[in-house]
Amino acid sequence: MIDLYTWQTPNGEKPVIMLEECGLPYELHMIDISSGAQKAPDFLAINPNGKIPAIVDRDGGGEQRVFESGAILLYLAEKTGLFLPASGPARVEALGWTFFQVGNTGPMLGQWHHFAMFADEKIPYAIKRYRDESLRVLGVLDDRLKDRDYLAGEYSIADIINFGWVRSGVSGLKDEGARDLTALMGWIERVGSRPAVKTALKKLDQAQRDAKPDAA
Ligand SMILES: N[C@@H](CCC(=O)N[C@@H](CS)C(=O)NCC(=O)O)C(=O)O
């Protein structure tokens, strides 16, 4: 059984989708990041960086902790042999688009979100910088998807890891140019209509409501 520690955010969705896609049994543990539960000692023992998501794989009597969403998806892909080619150019391409998310999609959209929506002090330079960079990153993905259904050919961890931030970014930036990214819109629709993705998002939403009924 795999214990998954998460919350309803674009990063928190990724392992839920992957576990559903792989058909692996797991238990959801909600870590309320709005109340600081991610900095509690018991969670820091699982992720020293104090951020969701993280997993502990107890299969086979062991206790393997994995933190960082990219590492979690890679670990689960290697555990199951699913959603990442075992070798060759297709694997290299899938890893490229996976790490593109780790270094670009997540950080840029995350910072845009922070400065534009959450920061008490509105800093025009920071908002513009991260908005422009977010739109540029979304444009790179849109170009890539103009002549293919999925980022690395076959549906893979590259699609799973990019999905949450792209969906949230395209929605937040729709009036600032993201509406024109039609290949990306089609991909969001394609990935979002997969049964495992729908199930994952539904389960996470229910778990979030159960954990924080007042915010629902
Ligand atoms: N690079 C990390 C990012 C994780 C991350 O930023 N998680 C956020 C939620 S989306 C979090 O836990 N924030 C709470 C905090 O920073 O204290 C990953 O991909 O796992």
PDB file of C-alpha atoms and ligand atoms in Angstrom:
ATOM      1  CA  MET A   1       0.000   0.000   0.000  1.00  0.00           C
ATOM      2  CA  ILE A   2       1.168   3.489  -0.800  1.00  0.00           C
ATOM      3  CA  ASP A   3       0.476   6.401   1.549  1.00  0.00           C
ATOM      4  CA  LEU A   4       0.025   9.659  -0.371  1.00  0.00           C
ATOM      5  CA  TYR A   5       0.356  12.969   1.490  1.00  0.00           C
ATOM      6  CA  THR A   6      -1.206  15.759  -0.501  1.00  0.00           C
ATOM      7  CA  TRP A   7      -3.602  18.721  -0.789  1.00  0.00           C
ATOM      8  CA  GLN A   8      -5.830  20.024  -3.585  1.00  0.00           C
ATOM      9  CA  THR A   9      -3.308  22.025  -5.646  1.00  0.00           C
ATOM     10  CA  PRO A  10      -1.773  21.595  -9.126  1.00  0.00           C
ATOM     11  CA  ASN A  11       1.262  19.867  -7.560  1.00  0.00           C
ATOM     12  CA  GLY A  12      -0.909  17.826  -5.222  1.00  0.00           C
ATOM     13  CA  GLU A  13      -3.019  16.446  -8.099  1.00  0.00           C
ATOM     14  CA  LYS A  14      -0.135  14.847  -9.976  1.00  0.00           C
ATOM     15  CA  PRO A  15       0.481  11.705  -7.878  1.00  0.00           C
ATOM     16  CA  VAL A  16      -3.257  11.093  -7.424  1.00  0.00           C
ATOM     17  CA  ILE A  17      -3.631  11.020 -11.225  1.00  0.00           C
ATOM     18  CA  MET A  18      -0.577   8.771 -11.616  1.00  0.00           C
ATOM     19  CA  LEU A  19      -1.741   6.309  -8.932  1.00  0.00           C
ATOM     20  CA  GLU A  20      -5.200   6.120 -10.538  1.00  0.00           C
ATOM     21  CA  GLU A  21      -3.686   5.694 -14.021  1.00  0.00           C
ATOM     22  CA  CYS A  22      -1.434   2.872 -12.730  1.00  0.00           C
ATOM     23  CA  GLY A  23      -4.260   1.184 -10.789  1.00  0.00           C
ATOM     24  CA  LEU A  24      -2.124   1.071  -7.641  1.00  0.00           C
ATOM     25  CA  PRO A  25      -3.826   0.904  -4.226  1.00  0.00           C
ATOM     26  CA  TYR A  26      -3.179   3.987  -2.101  1.00  0.00           C
ATOM     27  CA  GLU A  27      -4.427   5.877   0.912  1.00  0.00           C
ATOM     28  CA  LEU A  28      -4.879   9.652   0.788  1.00  0.00           C
ATOM     29  CA  HIS A  29      -3.654  11.720   3.736  1.00  0.00           C
ATOM     30  CA  MET A  30      -4.613  15.366   3.494  1.00  0.00           C
ATOM     31  CA  ILE A  31      -1.909  17.798   4.639  1.00  0.00           C
ATOM     32  CA  ASP A  32      -3.558  21.169   5.207  1.00  0.00           C
ATOM     33  CA  ILE A  33      -0.963  23.577   3.822  1.00  0.00           C
ATOM     34  CA  SER A  34      -3.143  26.539   4.798  1.00  0.00           C
ATOM     35  CA  SER A  35      -2.673  25.626   8.462  1.00  0.00           C
ATOM     36  CA  GLY A  36       1.053  24.816   8.233  1.00  0.00           C
ATOM     37  CA  ALA A  37       0.733  21.015   8.538  1.00  0.00           C
ATOM     38  CA  GLN A  38       3.479  20.661   5.893  1.00  0.00           C
ATOM     39  CA  LYS A  39       6.026  22.083   8.362  1.00  0.00           C
ATOM     40  CA  ALA A  40       5.115  19.719  11.223  1.00  0.00           C
ATOM     41  CA  PRO A  41       7.933  17.365  12.321  1.00  0.00           C
ATOM     42  CA  ASP A  42       6.079  14.188  11.302  1.00  0.00           C
ATOM     43  CA  PHE A  43       5.657  15.498   7.740  1.00  0.00           C
ATOM     44  CA  LEU A  44       9.188  16.926   7.550  1.00  0.00           C
ATOM     45  CA  ALA A  45      10.391  13.368   8.214  1.00  0.00           C
ATOM     46  CA  ILE A  46       8.756  12.438   4.899  1.00  0.00           C
ATOM     47  CA  ASN A  47       9.656  15.601   2.958  1.00  0.00           C
ATOM     48  CA  PRO A  48      12.454  17.644   4.537  1.00  0.00           C
ATOM     49  CA  ASN A  49      11.445  20.518   2.226  1.00  0.00           C
ATOM     50  CA  GLY A  50       8.029  20.796   3.921  1.00  0.00           C
ATOM     51  CA  LYS A  51       5.877  20.778   0.779  1.00  0.00           C
ATOM     52  CA  ILE A  52       3.235  18.473  -0.627  1.00  0.00           C
ATOM     53  CA  PRO A  53       3.090  16.029  -2.359  1.00  0.00           C
ATOM     54  CA  ALA A  54       5.050  13.090  -0.935  1.00  0.00           C
ATOM     55  CA  ILE A  55       4.503   9.343  -0.756  1.00  0.00           C
ATOM     56  CA  VAL A  56       5.627   6.459   1.429  1.00  0.00           C
ATOM     57  CA  ASP A  57       5.631   3.127  -0.401  1.00  0.00           C
ATOM     58  CA  ARG A  58       5.125   0.321   2.125  1.00  0.00           C
ATOM     59  CA  ASP A  59       4.783  -2.451  -0.470  1.00  0.00           C
ATOM     60  CA  GLY A  60       6.813  -5.550   0.309  1.00  0.00           C
ATOM     61  CA  GLY A  61       7.276  -4.559   3.954  1.00  0.00           C
ATOM     62  CA  GLY A  62       9.653  -1.713   3.113  1.00  0.00           C
ATOM     63  CA  GLU A  63       9.226   1.990   3.758  1.00  0.00           C
ATOM     64  CA  GLN A  64      10.423   4.070   0.805  1.00  0.00           C
ATOM     65  CA  ARG A  65       9.713   7.772   1.085  1.00  0.00           C
ATOM     66  CA  VAL A  66       9.631   9.814  -2.134  1.00  0.00           C
ATOM     67  CA  PHE A  67       9.290  13.612  -2.234  1.00  0.00           C
ATOM     68  CA  GLU A  68       9.164  16.091  -5.172  1.00  0.00           C
ATOM     69  CA  SER A  69       6.345  15.398  -7.622  1.00  0.00           C
ATOM     70  CA  GLY A  70       8.744  14.699 -10.509  1.00  0.00           C
ATOM     71  CA  ALA A  71      10.592  12.074  -8.471  1.00  0.00           C
ATOM     72  CA  ILE A  72       7.269  10.538  -7.383  1.00  0.00           C
ATOM     73  CA  LEU A  73       6.028  10.141 -10.976  1.00  0.00           C
ATOM     74  CA  LEU A  74       9.366   8.713 -12.093  1.00  0.00           C
ATOM     75  CA  TYR A  75       9.399   6.295  -9.135  1.00  0.00           C
ATOM     76  CA  LEU A  76       5.856   5.081  -9.875  1.00  0.00           C
ATOM     77  CA  ALA A  77       6.582   4.779 -13.613  1.00  0.00           C
ATOM     78  CA  GLU A  78       9.630   2.628 -12.875  1.00  0.00           C
ATOM     79  CA  LYS A  79       7.754   0.597 -10.248  1.00  0.00           C
ATOM     80  CA  THR A  80       4.951  -0.270 -12.687  1.00  0.00           C
ATOM     81  CA  GLY A  81       6.625  -0.018 -16.099  1.00  0.00           C
ATOM     82  CA  LEU A  82       3.798   2.349 -17.135  1.00  0.00           C
ATOM     83  CA  PHE A  83       3.676   5.831 -18.734  1.00  0.00           C
ATOM     84  CA  LEU A  84       7.429   6.069 -19.417  1.00  0.00           C
ATOM     85  CA  PRO A  85       9.227   4.068 -22.113  1.00  0.00           C
ATOM     86  CA  ALA A  86      11.910   1.822 -20.590  1.00  0.00           C
ATOM     87  CA  SER A  87      14.709   3.098 -22.854  1.00  0.00           C
ATOM     88  CA  GLY A  88      15.585   4.838 -26.088  1.00  0.00           C
ATOM     89  CA  PRO A  89      14.675   8.179 -27.671  1.00  0.00           C
ATOM     90  CA  ALA A  90      11.026   8.025 -26.540  1.00  0.00           C
ATOM     91  CA  ARG A  91      12.125   7.817 -22.893  1.00  0.00           C
ATOM     92  CA  VAL A  92      14.568  10.706 -23.342  1.00  0.00           C
ATOM     93  CA  GLU A  93      11.830  12.865 -24.910  1.00  0.00           C
ATOM     94  CA  ALA A  94       9.344  12.037 -22.134  1.00  0.00           C
ATOM     95  CA  LEU A  95      11.938  12.916 -19.487  1.00  0.00           C
ATOM     96  CA  GLY A  96      12.687  16.204 -21.274  1.00  0.00           C
ATOM     97  CA  TRP A  97       9.046  17.335 -21.097  1.00  0.00           C
ATOM     98  CA  THR A  98       8.745  16.044 -17.547  1.00  0.00           C
ATOM     99  CA  PHE A  99      11.717  18.111 -16.393  1.00  0.00           C
ATOM    100  CA  PHE A 100      10.430  21.034 -18.470  1.00  0.00           C
ATOM    101  CA  GLN A 101       7.536  21.114 -16.008  1.00  0.00           C
ATOM    102  CA  VAL A 102       9.831  20.821 -12.980  1.00  0.00           C
ATOM    103  CA  GLY A 103      11.990  23.752 -14.121  1.00  0.00           C
ATOM    104  CA  ASN A 104       9.503  25.902 -16.051  1.00  0.00           C
ATOM    105  CA  THR A 105       5.749  25.245 -16.017  1.00  0.00           C
ATOM    106  CA  GLY A 106       5.470  24.758 -12.233  1.00  0.00           C
ATOM    107  CA  PRO A 107       7.846  27.494 -11.010  1.00  0.00           C
ATOM    108  CA  MET A 108       6.766  30.208 -13.489  1.00  0.00           C
ATOM    109  CA  LEU A 109       3.015  29.683 -13.150  1.00  0.00           C
ATOM    110  CA  GLY A 110       3.428  29.187  -9.405  1.00  0.00           C
ATOM    111  CA  GLN A 111       5.215  32.525  -9.025  1.00  0.00           C
ATOM    112  CA  TRP A 112       2.728  34.305 -11.315  1.00  0.00           C
ATOM    113  CA  HIS A 113      -0.109  32.911  -9.205  1.00  0.00           C
ATOM    114  CA  HIS A 114       1.612  34.044  -6.025  1.00  0.00           C
ATOM    115  CA  PHE A 115       2.426  37.597  -7.122  1.00  0.00           C
ATOM    116  CA  ALA A 116      -0.807  38.210  -9.051  1.00  0.00           C
ATOM    117  CA  MET A 117      -3.302  36.591  -6.666  1.00  0.00           C
ATOM    118  CA  PHE A 118      -1.878  36.004  -3.194  1.00  0.00           C
ATOM    119  CA  ALA A 119       0.748  38.641  -2.404  1.00  0.00           C
ATOM    120  CA  ASP A 120      -0.615  41.453  -0.223  1.00  0.00           C
ATOM    121  CA  GLU A 121       1.819  43.835  -1.890  1.00  0.00           C
ATOM    122  CA  LYS A 122       1.150  44.064  -5.636  1.00  0.00           C
ATOM    123  CA  ILE A 123       4.528  44.442  -7.364  1.00  0.00           C
ATOM    124  CA  PRO A 124       3.965  45.299 -11.066  1.00  0.00           C
ATOM    125  CA  TYR A 125       7.471  44.171 -12.147  1.00  0.00           C
ATOM    126  CA  ALA A 126       7.080  40.721 -10.531  1.00  0.00           C
ATOM    127  CA  ILE A 127       3.537  40.254 -11.862  1.00  0.00           C
ATOM    128  CA  LYS A 128       4.593  41.195 -15.407  1.00  0.00           C
ATOM    129  CA  ARG A 129       7.767  39.109 -15.340  1.00  0.00           C
ATOM    130  CA  TYR A 130       6.012  35.900 -14.233  1.00  0.00           C
ATOM    131  CA  ARG A 131       2.936  36.511 -16.404  1.00  0.00           C
ATOM    132  CA  ASP A 132       5.100  36.967 -19.513  1.00  0.00           C
ATOM    133  CA  GLU A 133       7.252  33.963 -18.688  1.00  0.00           C
ATOM    134  CA  SER A 134       4.148  31.840 -17.955  1.00  0.00           C
ATOM    135  CA  LEU A 135       2.639  32.782 -21.312  1.00  0.00           C
ATOM    136  CA  ARG A 136       5.945  32.001 -23.031  1.00  0.00           C
ATOM    137  CA  VAL A 137       6.144  28.562 -21.365  1.00  0.00           C
ATOM    138  CA  LEU A 138       2.512  27.814 -22.273  1.00  0.00           C
ATOM    139  CA  GLY A 139       3.361  28.870 -25.839  1.00  0.00           C
ATOM    140  CA  VAL A 140       6.251  26.374 -25.974  1.00  0.00           C
ATOM    141  CA  LEU A 141       3.849  23.599 -24.944  1.00  0.00           C
ATOM    142  CA  ASP A 142       1.232  24.783 -27.446  1.00  0.00           C
ATOM    143  CA  ASP A 143       3.815  24.662 -30.280  1.00  0.00           C
ATOM    144  CA  ARG A 144       4.856  21.170 -29.259  1.00  0.00           C
ATOM    145  CA  LEU A 145       1.237  19.966 -29.343  1.00  0.00           C
ATOM    146  CA  LYS A 146       0.378  21.434 -32.770  1.00  0.00           C
ATOM    147  CA  ASP A 147       1.147  18.164 -34.552  1.00  0.00           C
ATOM    148  CA  ARG A 148       0.777  15.529 -31.821  1.00  0.00           C
ATOM    149  CA  ASP A 149      -1.758  14.484 -29.198  1.00  0.00           C
ATOM    150  CA  TYR A 150       0.657  14.147 -26.273  1.00  0.00           C
ATOM    151  CA  LEU A 151       3.903  15.849 -25.330  1.00  0.00           C
ATOM    152  CA  ALA A 152       6.161  12.858 -25.937  1.00  0.00           C
ATOM    153  CA  GLY A 153       4.098  11.008 -28.540  1.00  0.00           C
ATOM    154  CA  GLU A 154       2.366   8.465 -26.286  1.00  0.00           C
ATOM    155  CA  TYR A 155       0.536   9.640 -23.140  1.00  0.00           C
ATOM    156  CA  SER A 156       3.181   9.656 -20.388  1.00  0.00           C
ATOM    157  CA  ILE A 157       4.293  11.167 -17.080  1.00  0.00           C
ATOM    158  CA  ALA A 158       5.196  14.274 -19.120  1.00  0.00           C
ATOM    159  CA  ASP A 159       1.470  14.896 -19.702  1.00  0.00           C
ATOM    160  CA  ILE A 160       0.496  13.978 -16.146  1.00  0.00           C
ATOM    161  CA  ILE A 161       3.027  16.330 -14.569  1.00  0.00           C
ATOM    162  CA  ASN A 162       2.220  19.318 -16.805  1.00  0.00           C
ATOM    163  CA  PHE A 163      -1.568  18.956 -16.714  1.00  0.00           C
ATOM    164  CA  GLY A 164      -2.498  20.690 -13.426  1.00  0.00           C
ATOM    165  CA  TRP A 165      -0.433  23.857 -13.809  1.00  0.00           C
ATOM    166  CA  VAL A 166      -1.299  24.198 -17.513  1.00  0.00           C
ATOM    167  CA  ARG A 167      -5.029  23.840 -16.837  1.00  0.00           C
ATOM    168  CA  SER A 168      -4.887  26.378 -14.037  1.00  0.00           C
ATOM    169  CA  GLY A 169      -2.601  28.751 -16.014  1.00  0.00           C
ATOM    170  CA  VAL A 170      -4.692  28.693 -19.188  1.00  0.00           C
ATOM    171  CA  SER A 171      -7.776  29.443 -17.144  1.00  0.00           C
ATOM    172  CA  GLY A 172      -6.112  32.263 -15.142  1.00  0.00           C
ATOM    173  CA  LEU A 173      -4.458  33.827 -18.199  1.00  0.00           C
ATOM    174  CA  LYS A 174      -7.280  33.317 -20.713  1.00  0.00           C
ATOM    175  CA  ASP A 175      -7.888  37.045 -21.115  1.00  0.00           C
ATOM    176  CA  GLU A 176      -4.172  37.727 -21.494  1.00  0.00           C
ATOM    177  CA  GLY A 177      -3.502  35.553 -24.534  1.00  0.00           C
ATOM    178  CA  ALA A 178      -3.868  31.964 -23.305  1.00  0.00           C
ATOM    179  CA  ARG A 179      -7.259  31.674 -25.044  1.00  0.00           C
ATOM    180  CA  ASP A 180      -5.401  31.553 -28.393  1.00  0.00           C
ATOM    181  CA  LEU A 181      -3.384  28.466 -27.407  1.00  0.00           C
ATOM    182  CA  THR A 182      -5.762  26.121 -29.197  1.00  0.00           C
ATOM    183  CA  ALA A 183      -3.484  23.061 -29.349  1.00  0.00           C
ATOM    184  CA  LEU A 184      -2.983  23.302 -25.606  1.00  0.00           C
ATOM    185  CA  MET A 185      -6.741  23.662 -25.042  1.00  0.00           C
ATOM    186  CA  GLY A 186      -7.310  20.471 -27.048  1.00  0.00           C
ATOM    187  CA  TRP A 187      -4.674  18.643 -24.981  1.00  0.00           C
ATOM    188  CA  ILE A 188      -6.267  19.808 -21.685  1.00  0.00           C
ATOM    189  CA  GLU A 189      -9.565  18.403 -22.945  1.00  0.00           C
ATOM    190  CA  ARG A 190      -7.911  15.113 -24.019  1.00  0.00           C
ATOM    191  CA  VAL A 191      -6.023  14.567 -20.759  1.00  0.00           C
ATOM    192  CA  GLY A 192      -8.893  15.815 -18.600  1.00  0.00           C
ATOM    193  CA  SER A 193     -11.374  13.426 -20.162  1.00  0.00           C
ATOM    194  CA  ARG A 194      -9.343  10.308 -19.313  1.00  0.00           C
ATOM    195  CA  PRO A 195     -11.326   8.193 -16.814  1.00  0.00           C
ATOM    196  CA  ALA A 196      -8.392   7.906 -14.373  1.00  0.00           C
ATOM    197  CA  VAL A 197      -7.851  11.676 -14.422  1.00  0.00           C
ATOM    198  CA  LYS A 198     -11.536  12.319 -13.748  1.00  0.00           C
ATOM    199  CA  THR A 199     -11.560   9.787 -10.903  1.00  0.00           C
ATOM    200  CA  ALA A 200      -8.395  11.245  -9.372  1.00  0.00           C
ATOM    201  CA  LEU A 201      -9.699  14.816  -9.416  1.00  0.00           C
ATOM    202  CA  LYS A 202     -13.043  13.716  -7.977  1.00  0.00           C
ATOM    203  CA  LYS A 203     -11.423  11.735  -5.136  1.00  0.00           C
ATOM    204  CA  LEU A 204      -9.082  14.611  -4.292  1.00  0.00           C
ATOM    205  CA  ASP A 205     -11.959  17.076  -4.299  1.00  0.00           C
ATOM    206  CA  GLN A 206     -13.968  14.872  -1.941  1.00  0.00           C
ATOM    207  CA  ALA A 207     -10.984  14.352   0.365  1.00  0.00           C
ATOM    208  CA  GLN A 208     -10.410  18.112   0.431  1.00  0.00           C
ATOM    209  CA  ARG A 209     -14.066  18.775   1.339  1.00  0.00           C
ATOM    210  CA  ASP A 210     -13.861  16.162   4.086  1.00  0.00           C
ATOM    211  CA  ALA A 211     -10.628  17.677   5.430  1.00  0.00           C
ATOM    212  CA  LYS A 212     -11.747  21.309   5.213  1.00  0.00           C
ATOM    213  CA  PRO A 213     -15.555  21.490   5.010  1.00  0.00           C
ATOM    214  CA  ASP A 214     -15.654  25.263   5.702  1.00  0.00           C
ATOM    215  CA  ALA A 215     -13.563  26.108   2.612  1.00  0.00           C
ATOM    216  CA  ALA A 216     -15.714  24.040   0.205  1.00  0.00           C
TER     217      ALA A 216
HETATM  218  N1  LIG B   1       8.798  21.187  -6.586  1.00  0.00           N
HETATM  219  C1  LIG B   1       7.784  20.723  -5.672  1.00  0.00           C
HETATM  220  C2  LIG B   1       6.820  21.841  -5.394  1.00  0.00           C
HETATM  221  C3  LIG B   1       5.850  21.478  -4.292  1.00  0.00           C
HETATM  222  C4  LIG B   1       5.049  22.684  -3.835  1.00  0.00           C
HETATM  223  O1  LIG B   1       5.378  23.830  -4.152  1.00  0.00           O
HETATM  224  N2  LIG B   1       3.981  22.409  -3.079  1.00  0.00           N
HETATM  225  C5  LIG B   1       3.169  23.485  -2.542  1.00  0.00           C
HETATM  226  C6  LIG B   1       1.706  23.264  -2.864  1.00  0.00           C
HETATM  227  S1  LIG B   1       1.401  23.353  -4.601  1.00  0.00           S
HETATM  228  C7  LIG B   1       3.291  23.526  -1.033  1.00  0.00           C
HETATM  229  O2  LIG B   1       3.382  22.506  -0.388  1.00  0.00           O
HETATM  230  N3  LIG B   1       3.254  24.741  -0.480  1.00  0.00           N
HETATM  231  C8  LIG B   1       3.304  24.942   0.939  1.00  0.00           C
HETATM  232  C9  LIG B   1       4.558  25.658   1.388  1.00  0.00           C
HETATM  233  O3  LIG B   1       5.350  26.076   0.544  1.00  0.00           O
HETATM  234  O4  LIG B   1       4.731  25.794   2.586  1.00  0.00           O
HETATM  235  C10 LIG B   1       7.084  19.495  -6.261  1.00  0.00           C
HETATM  236  O5  LIG B   1       6.904  19.467  -7.476  1.00  0.00           O
HETATM  237  O6  LIG B   1       6.731  18.569  -5.505  1.00  0.00           O
END
